[in-house]
mmCIF file of C-alpha atoms and ligand atoms in Angstrom:
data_model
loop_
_atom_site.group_PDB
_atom_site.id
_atom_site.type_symbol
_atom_site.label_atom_id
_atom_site.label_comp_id
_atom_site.label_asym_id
_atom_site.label_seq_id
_atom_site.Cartn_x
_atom_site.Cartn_y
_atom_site.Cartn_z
ATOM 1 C CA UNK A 810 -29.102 -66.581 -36.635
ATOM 2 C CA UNK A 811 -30.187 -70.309 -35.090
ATOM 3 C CA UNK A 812 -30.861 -73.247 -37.672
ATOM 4 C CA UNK A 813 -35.006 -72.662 -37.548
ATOM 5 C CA UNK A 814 -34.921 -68.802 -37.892
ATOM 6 C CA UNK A 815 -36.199 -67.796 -41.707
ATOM 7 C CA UNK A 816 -34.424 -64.488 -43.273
ATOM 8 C CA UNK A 817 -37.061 -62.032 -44.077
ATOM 9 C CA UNK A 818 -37.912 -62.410 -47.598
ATOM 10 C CA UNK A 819 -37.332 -66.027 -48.075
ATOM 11 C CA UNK A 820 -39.474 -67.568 -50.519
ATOM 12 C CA UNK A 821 -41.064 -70.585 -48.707
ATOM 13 C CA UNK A 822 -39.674 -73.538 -51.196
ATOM 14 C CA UNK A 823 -37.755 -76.167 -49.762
ATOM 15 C CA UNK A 824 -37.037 -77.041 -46.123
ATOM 16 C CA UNK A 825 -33.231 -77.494 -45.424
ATOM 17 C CA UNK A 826 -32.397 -80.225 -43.209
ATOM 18 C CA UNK A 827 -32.034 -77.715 -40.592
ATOM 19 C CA UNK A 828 -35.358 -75.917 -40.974
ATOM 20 C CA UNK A 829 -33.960 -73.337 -42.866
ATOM 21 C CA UNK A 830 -35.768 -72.174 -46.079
ATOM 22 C CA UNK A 831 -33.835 -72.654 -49.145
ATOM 23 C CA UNK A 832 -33.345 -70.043 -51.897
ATOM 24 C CA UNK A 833 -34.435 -72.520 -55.138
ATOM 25 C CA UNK A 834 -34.385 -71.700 -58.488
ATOM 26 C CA UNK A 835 -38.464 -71.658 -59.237
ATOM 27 C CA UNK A 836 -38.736 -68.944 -55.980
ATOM 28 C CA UNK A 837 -36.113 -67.034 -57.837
ATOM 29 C CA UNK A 838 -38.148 -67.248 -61.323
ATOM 30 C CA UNK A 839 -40.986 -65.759 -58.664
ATOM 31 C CA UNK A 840 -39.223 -62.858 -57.311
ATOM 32 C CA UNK A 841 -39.775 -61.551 -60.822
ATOM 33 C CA UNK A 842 -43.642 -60.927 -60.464
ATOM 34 C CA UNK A 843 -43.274 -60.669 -56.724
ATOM 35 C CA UNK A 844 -40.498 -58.745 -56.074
ATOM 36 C CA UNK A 845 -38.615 -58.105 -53.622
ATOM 37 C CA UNK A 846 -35.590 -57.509 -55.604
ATOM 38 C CA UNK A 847 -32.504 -60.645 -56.291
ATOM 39 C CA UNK A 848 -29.155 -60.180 -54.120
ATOM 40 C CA UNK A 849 -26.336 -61.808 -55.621
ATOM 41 C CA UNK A 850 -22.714 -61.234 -54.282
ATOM 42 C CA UNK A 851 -19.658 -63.397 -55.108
ATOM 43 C CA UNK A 852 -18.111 -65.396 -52.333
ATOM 44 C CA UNK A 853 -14.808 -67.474 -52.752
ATOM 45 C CA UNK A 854 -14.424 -68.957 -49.465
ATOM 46 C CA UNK A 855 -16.417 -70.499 -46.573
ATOM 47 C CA UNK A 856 -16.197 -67.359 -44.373
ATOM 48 C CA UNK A 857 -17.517 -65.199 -46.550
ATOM 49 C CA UNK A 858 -20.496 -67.306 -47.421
ATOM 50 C CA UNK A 859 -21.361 -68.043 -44.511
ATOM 51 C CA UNK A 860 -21.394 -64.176 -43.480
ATOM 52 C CA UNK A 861 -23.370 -63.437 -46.681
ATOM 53 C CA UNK A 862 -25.930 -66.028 -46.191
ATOM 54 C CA UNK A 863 -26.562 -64.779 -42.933
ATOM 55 C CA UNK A 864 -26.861 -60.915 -44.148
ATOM 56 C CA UNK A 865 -29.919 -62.441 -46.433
ATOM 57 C CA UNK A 866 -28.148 -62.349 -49.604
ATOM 58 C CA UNK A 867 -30.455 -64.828 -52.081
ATOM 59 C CA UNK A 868 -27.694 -66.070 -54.650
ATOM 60 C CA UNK A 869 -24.084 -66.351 -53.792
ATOM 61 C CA UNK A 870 -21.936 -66.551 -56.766
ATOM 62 C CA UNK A 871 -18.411 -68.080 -57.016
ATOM 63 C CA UNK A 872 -17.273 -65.990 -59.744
ATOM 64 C CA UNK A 873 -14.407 -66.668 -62.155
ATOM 65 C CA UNK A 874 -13.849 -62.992 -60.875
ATOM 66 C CA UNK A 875 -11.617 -64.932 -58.645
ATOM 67 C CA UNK A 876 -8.774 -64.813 -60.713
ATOM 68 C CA UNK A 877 -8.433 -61.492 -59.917
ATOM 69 C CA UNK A 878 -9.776 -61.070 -56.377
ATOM 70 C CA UNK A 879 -7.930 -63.832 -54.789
ATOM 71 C CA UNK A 880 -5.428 -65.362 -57.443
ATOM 72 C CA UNK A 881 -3.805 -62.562 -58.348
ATOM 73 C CA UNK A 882 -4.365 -63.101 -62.345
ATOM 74 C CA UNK A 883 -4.834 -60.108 -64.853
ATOM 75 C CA UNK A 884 -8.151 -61.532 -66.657
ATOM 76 C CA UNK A 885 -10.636 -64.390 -65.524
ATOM 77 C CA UNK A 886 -9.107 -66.046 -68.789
ATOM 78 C CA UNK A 887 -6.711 -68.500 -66.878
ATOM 79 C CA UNK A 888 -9.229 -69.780 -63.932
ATOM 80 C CA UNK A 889 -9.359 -72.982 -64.128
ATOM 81 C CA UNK A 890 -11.959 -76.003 -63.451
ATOM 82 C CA UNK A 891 -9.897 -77.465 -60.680
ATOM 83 C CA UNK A 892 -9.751 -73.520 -58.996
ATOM 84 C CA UNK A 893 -13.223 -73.324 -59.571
ATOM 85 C CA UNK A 894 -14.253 -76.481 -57.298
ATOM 86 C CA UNK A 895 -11.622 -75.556 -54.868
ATOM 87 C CA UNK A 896 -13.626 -72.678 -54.225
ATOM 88 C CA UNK A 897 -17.070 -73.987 -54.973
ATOM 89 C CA UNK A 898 -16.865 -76.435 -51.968
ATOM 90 C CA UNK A 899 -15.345 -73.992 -49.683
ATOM 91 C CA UNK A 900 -18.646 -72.002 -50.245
ATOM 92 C CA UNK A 901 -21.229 -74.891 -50.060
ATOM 93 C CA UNK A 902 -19.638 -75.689 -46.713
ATOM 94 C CA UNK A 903 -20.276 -71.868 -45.322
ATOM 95 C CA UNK A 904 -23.640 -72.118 -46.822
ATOM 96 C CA UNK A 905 -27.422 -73.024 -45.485
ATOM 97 C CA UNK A 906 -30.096 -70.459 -46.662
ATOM 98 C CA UNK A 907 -28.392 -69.039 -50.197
ATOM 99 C CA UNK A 908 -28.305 -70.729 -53.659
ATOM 100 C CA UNK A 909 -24.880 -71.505 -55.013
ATOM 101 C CA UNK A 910 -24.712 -70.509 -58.345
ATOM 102 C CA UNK A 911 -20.998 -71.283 -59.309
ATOM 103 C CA UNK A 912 -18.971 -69.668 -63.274
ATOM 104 C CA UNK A 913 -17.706 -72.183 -65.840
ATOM 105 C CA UNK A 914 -14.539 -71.111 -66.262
ATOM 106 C CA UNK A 915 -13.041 -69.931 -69.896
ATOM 107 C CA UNK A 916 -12.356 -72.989 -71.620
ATOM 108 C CA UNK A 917 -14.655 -75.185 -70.342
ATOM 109 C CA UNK A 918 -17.699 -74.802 -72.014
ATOM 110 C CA UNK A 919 -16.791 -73.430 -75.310
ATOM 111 C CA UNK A 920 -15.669 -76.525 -76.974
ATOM 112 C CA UNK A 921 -19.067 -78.467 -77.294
ATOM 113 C CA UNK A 922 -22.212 -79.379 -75.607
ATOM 114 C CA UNK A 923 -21.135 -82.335 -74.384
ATOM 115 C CA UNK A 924 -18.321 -81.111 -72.743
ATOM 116 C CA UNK A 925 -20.088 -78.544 -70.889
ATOM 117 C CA UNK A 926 -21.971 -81.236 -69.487
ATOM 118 C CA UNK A 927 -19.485 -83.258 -68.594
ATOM 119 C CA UNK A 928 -17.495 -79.925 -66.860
ATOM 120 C CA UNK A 929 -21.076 -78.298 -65.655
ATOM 121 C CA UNK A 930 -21.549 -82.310 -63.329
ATOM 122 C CA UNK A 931 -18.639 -81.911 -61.937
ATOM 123 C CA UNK A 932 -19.681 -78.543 -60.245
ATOM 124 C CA UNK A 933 -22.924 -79.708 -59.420
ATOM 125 C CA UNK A 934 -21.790 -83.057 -58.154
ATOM 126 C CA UNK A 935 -18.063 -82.503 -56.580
ATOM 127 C CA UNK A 936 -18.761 -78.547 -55.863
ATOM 128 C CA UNK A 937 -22.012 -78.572 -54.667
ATOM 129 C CA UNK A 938 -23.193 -76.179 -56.934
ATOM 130 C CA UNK A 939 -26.749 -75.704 -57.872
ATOM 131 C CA UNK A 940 -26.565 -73.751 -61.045
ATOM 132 C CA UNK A 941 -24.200 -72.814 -62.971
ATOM 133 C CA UNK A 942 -23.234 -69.636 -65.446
ATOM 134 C CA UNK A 943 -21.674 -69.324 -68.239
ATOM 135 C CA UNK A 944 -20.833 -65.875 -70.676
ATOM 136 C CA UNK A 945 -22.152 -65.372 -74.647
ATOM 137 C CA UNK A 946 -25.302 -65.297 -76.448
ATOM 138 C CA UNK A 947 -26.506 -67.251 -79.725
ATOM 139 C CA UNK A 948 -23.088 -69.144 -80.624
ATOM 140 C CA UNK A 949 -23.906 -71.080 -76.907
ATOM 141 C CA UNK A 950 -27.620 -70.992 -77.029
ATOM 142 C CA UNK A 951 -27.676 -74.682 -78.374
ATOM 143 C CA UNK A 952 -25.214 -75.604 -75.474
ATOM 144 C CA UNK A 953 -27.652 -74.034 -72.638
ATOM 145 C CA UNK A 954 -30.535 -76.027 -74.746
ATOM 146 C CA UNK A 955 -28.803 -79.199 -74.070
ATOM 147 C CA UNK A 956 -27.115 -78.917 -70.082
ATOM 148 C CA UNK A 957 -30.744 -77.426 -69.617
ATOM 149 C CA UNK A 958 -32.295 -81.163 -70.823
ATOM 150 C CA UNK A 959 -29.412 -82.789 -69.100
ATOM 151 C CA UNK A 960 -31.225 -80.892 -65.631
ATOM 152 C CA UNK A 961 -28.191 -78.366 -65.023
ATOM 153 C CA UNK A 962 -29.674 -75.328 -64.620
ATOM 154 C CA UNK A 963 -27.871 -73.018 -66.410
ATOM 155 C CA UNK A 964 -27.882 -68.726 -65.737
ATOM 156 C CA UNK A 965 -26.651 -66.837 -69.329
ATOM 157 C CA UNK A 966 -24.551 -63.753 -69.058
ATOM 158 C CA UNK A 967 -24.952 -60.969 -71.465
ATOM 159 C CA UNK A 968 -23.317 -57.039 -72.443
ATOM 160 C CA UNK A 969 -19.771 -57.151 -70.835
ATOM 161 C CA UNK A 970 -18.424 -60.824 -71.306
ATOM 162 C CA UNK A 971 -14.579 -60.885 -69.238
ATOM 163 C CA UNK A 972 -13.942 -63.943 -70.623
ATOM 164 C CA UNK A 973 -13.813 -62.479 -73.948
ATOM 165 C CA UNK A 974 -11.582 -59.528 -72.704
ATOM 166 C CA UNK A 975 -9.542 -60.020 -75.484
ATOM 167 C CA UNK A 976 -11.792 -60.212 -78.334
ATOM 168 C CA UNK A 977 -13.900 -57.111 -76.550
ATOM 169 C CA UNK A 978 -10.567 -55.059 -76.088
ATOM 170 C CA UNK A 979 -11.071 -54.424 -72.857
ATOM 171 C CA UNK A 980 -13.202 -54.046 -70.055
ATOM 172 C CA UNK A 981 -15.746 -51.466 -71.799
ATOM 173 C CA UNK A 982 -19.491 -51.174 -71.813
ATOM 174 C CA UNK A 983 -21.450 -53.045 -74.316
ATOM 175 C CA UNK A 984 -24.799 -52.742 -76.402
ATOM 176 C CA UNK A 985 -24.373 -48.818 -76.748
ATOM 177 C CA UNK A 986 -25.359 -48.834 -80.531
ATOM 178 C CA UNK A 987 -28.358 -49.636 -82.035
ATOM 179 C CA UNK A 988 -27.226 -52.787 -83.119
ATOM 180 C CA UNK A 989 -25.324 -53.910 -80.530
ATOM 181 C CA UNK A 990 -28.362 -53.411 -78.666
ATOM 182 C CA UNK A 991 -30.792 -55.552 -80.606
ATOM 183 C CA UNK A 992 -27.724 -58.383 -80.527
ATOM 184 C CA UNK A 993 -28.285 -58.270 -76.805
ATOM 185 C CA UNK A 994 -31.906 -58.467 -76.839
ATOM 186 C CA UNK A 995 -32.388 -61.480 -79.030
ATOM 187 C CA UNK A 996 -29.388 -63.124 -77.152
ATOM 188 C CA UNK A 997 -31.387 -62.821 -73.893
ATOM 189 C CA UNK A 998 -34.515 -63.914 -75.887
ATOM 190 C CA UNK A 999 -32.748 -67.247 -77.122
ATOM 191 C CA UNK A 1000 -30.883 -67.820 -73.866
ATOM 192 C CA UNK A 1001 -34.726 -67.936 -72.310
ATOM 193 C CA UNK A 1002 -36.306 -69.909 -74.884
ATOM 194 C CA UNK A 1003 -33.240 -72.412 -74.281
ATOM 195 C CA UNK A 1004 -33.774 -73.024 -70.929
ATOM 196 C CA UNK A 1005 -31.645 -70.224 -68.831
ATOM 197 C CA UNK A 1006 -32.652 -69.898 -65.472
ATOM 198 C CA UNK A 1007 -31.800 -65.863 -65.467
ATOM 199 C CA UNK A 1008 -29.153 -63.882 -66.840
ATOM 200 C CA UNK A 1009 -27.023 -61.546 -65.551
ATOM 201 C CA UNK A 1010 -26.473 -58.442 -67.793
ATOM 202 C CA UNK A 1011 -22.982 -56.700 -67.195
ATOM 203 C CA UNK A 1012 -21.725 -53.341 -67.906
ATOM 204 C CA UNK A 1013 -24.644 -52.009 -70.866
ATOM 205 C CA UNK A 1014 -26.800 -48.844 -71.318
ATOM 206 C CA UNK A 1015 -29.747 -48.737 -68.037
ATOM 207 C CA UNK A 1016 -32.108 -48.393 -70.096
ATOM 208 C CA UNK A 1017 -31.077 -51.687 -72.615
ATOM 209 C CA UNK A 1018 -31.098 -53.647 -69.104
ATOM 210 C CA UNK A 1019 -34.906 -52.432 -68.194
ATOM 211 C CA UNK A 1020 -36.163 -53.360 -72.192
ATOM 212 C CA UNK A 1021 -34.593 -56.827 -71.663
ATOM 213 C CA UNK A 1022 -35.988 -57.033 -68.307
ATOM 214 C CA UNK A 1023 -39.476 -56.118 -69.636
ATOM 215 C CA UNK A 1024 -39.250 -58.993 -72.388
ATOM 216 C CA UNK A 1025 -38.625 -61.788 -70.565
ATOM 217 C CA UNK A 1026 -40.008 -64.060 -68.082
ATOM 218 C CA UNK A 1027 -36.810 -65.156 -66.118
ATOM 219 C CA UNK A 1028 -35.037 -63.061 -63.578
ATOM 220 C CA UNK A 1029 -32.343 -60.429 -65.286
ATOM 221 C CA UNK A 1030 -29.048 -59.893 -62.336
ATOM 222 C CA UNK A 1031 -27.685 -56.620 -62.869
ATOM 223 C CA UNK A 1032 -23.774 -55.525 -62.355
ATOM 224 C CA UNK A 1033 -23.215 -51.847 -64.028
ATOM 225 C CA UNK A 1034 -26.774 -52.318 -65.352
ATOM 226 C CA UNK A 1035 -29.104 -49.983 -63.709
ATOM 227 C CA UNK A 1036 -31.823 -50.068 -61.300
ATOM 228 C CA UNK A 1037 -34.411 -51.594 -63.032
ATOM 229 C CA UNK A 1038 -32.998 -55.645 -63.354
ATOM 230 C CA UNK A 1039 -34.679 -57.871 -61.223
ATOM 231 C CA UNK A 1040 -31.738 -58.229 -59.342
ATOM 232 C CA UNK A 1041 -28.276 -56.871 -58.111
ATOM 233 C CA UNK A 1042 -25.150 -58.970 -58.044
ATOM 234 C CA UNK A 1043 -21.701 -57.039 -57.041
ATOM 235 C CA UNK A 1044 -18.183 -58.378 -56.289
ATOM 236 C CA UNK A 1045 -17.563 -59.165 -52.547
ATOM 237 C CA UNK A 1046 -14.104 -57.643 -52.543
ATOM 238 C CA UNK A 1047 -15.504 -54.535 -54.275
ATOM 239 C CA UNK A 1048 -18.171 -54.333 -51.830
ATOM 240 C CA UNK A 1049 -16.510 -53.874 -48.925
ATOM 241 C CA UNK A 1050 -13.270 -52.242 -49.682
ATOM 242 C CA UNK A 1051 -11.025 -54.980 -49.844
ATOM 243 C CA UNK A 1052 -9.898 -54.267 -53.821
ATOM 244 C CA UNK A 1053 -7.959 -52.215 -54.803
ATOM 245 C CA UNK A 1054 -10.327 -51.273 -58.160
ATOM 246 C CA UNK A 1055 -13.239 -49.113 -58.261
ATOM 247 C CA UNK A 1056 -16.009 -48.753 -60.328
ATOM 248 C CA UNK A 1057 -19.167 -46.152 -61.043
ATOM 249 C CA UNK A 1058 -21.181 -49.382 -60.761
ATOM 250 C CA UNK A 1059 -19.775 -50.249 -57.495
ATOM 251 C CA UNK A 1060 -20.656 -49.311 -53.663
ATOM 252 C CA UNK A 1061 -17.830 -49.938 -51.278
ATOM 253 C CA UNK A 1062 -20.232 -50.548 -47.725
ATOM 254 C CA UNK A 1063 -17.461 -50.818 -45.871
ATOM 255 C CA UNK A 1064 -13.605 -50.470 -45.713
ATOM 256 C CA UNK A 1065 -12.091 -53.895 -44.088
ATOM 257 C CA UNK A 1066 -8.951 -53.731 -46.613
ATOM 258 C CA UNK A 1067 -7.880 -50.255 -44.538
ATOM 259 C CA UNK A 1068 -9.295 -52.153 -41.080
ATOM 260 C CA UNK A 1069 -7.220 -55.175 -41.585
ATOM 261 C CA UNK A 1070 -3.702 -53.353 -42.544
ATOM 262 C CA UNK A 1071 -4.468 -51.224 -39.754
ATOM 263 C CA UNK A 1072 -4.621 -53.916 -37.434
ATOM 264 C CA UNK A 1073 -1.886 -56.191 -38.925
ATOM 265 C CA UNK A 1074 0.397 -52.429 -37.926
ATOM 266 C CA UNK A 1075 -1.165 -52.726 -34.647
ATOM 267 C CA UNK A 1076 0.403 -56.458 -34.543
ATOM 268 C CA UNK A 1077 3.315 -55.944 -35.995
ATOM 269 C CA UNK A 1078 4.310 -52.713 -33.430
ATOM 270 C CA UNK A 1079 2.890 -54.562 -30.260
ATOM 271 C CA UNK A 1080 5.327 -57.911 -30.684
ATOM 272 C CA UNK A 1081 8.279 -55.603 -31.444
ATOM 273 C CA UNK A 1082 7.415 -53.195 -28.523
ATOM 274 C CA UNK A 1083 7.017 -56.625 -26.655
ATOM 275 C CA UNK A 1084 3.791 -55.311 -25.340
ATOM 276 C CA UNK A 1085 1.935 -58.672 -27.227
ATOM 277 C CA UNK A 1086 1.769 -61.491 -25.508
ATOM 278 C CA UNK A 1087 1.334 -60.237 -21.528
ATOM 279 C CA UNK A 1088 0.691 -62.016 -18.665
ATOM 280 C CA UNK A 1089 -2.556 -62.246 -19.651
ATOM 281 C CA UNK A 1090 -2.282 -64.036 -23.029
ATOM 282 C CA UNK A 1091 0.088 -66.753 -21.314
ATOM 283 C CA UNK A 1092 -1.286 -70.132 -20.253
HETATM 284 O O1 KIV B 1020 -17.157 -63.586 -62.069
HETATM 285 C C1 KIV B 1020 -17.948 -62.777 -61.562
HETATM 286 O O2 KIV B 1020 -17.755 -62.261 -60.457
HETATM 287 C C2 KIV B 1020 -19.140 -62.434 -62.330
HETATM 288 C C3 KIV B 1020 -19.971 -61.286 -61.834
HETATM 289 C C4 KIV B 1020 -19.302 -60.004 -62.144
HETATM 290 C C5 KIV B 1020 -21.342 -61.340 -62.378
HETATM 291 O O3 KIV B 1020 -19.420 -63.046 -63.315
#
């Protein structure tokens, strides 16, 4: 795709420096009357943005999913601030059309408001990010409140919190009882009246996801939420077959883990049969 070509469904906002129209957070907030639906994938390096953004995807995410995808780490619990910039720049660099929404890792917003400021700047201003997200409901409503009147846009994240692995006992679905529900539901409904941007609503009951959907005015980001959010985010490596997980929520497109062993054998074999380099490959 050249600079000046528009991906279908852009929302005509603000004009890149490269003629390219930029996903921004008000078109978002309109692709809830308008449709069509949000795409969100995560994306943890400049490659993989860069193919995203060109796909059309609206949002890309640098998740503190990370820590497992690409560090190697058990939980998103240890990510860190410094891994999350690392990555956040290596995204804004592969990106032109997509917004960069980038996690606050564990840790780094759960101390106070001010601190989440002061951690939430240093993604917008040394990452490049544009929003940021951060996990919980009503004990971090105030905090949203006040990043939101700092002007740090700020996406909530309800139902299945990682970052709270431990306290949840695992990775399990949330907001299955009838209170746990309602929890949810005002959660989203503070979250909104704070300031949140959207809020992406992990791992709970479809038909939870499509109530809290109907009662609000931002855009709701499904993963493991059902069909009815106003959006769709999924993990890249889960997407196309590069993890080693699967999920019921998940959709592998493609299978580029079994694609890239098989041509790392096809390497390996060819330089020991001394059949790679030839002639050909010499200079
Ligand atoms: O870290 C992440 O990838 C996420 C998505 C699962 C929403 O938060």
């Amino acid at each position: 795709m050249t600079d000046e070509e528009q991906m279908p469904g852009a929302q005509p906002e603000t004009r890149g420096t490269r003629g390219v129209e930029r996903v921004t957070i008000p078109a978002l907030k309109l692709r809830k009357q308008t449709g069509p639906k949000i795409v969100m994938v995560t994306a943890y390096d400049c490659v993989a943005a860069r193919l995203a953004d060109r796909a059309g995807v609206d949002v890309v995410l640098v998740g503190d999913s990370l820590g497992q995808t690409v560090l190697g780490y058990d939980t998103t619990v240890p990510v860190t601030l410094e891994e999350m910039l690392h990555h956040t720049r290596a995204v804004r660099r592969g990106l032109r059309r997509a917004l960069l929404l980038a996690d606050m890792p564990f840790g780094s917003y759960q101390v106070s408001p001010e601190e989440a400021i002061h951690n939430a700047v240093r993604l917008l201003k040394e990452g490049g990010a544009q929003a940021v997200k951060i996990e919980g409901g009503q004990p971090f409503v105030e905090t949203v409140r006040r990043m939101t009147e700092a002007s740090i846009p700020v996406m909530g994240h309800l139902g299945l919190t990682p970052q709270s692995v431990h306290m949840l006992g695992g990775h399990r679905v949330q907001g299955q009882d009838p209170e746990a529900a309602r929890r949810i539901l005002a959660d989203a409904r503070a979250l909104e009246e704070a300031g949140a941007i959207g809020i992406v609503l992990e791992t709970i009951p479809a038909a939870l996801a499509a109530e809290v959907t109907a009662a609000l005015s931002i855009p709701t980001i499904g993963i493991g939420a059902g069909p009815d959010c106003d959006g769709q985010v999924q993990v890249w490596h889960d997407l196309i077959g590069l993890s080693q997980r699967t999920f019921r929520h998940a959709r592998r497109y493609a299978e580029v883990g079994t694609q890239i062993e098989n041509a790392l054998r096809a390497y390996v074999e060819e330089v020991r049969q001394m059949q790679f380099p030839t002639r050909e490959h010499s200079l």
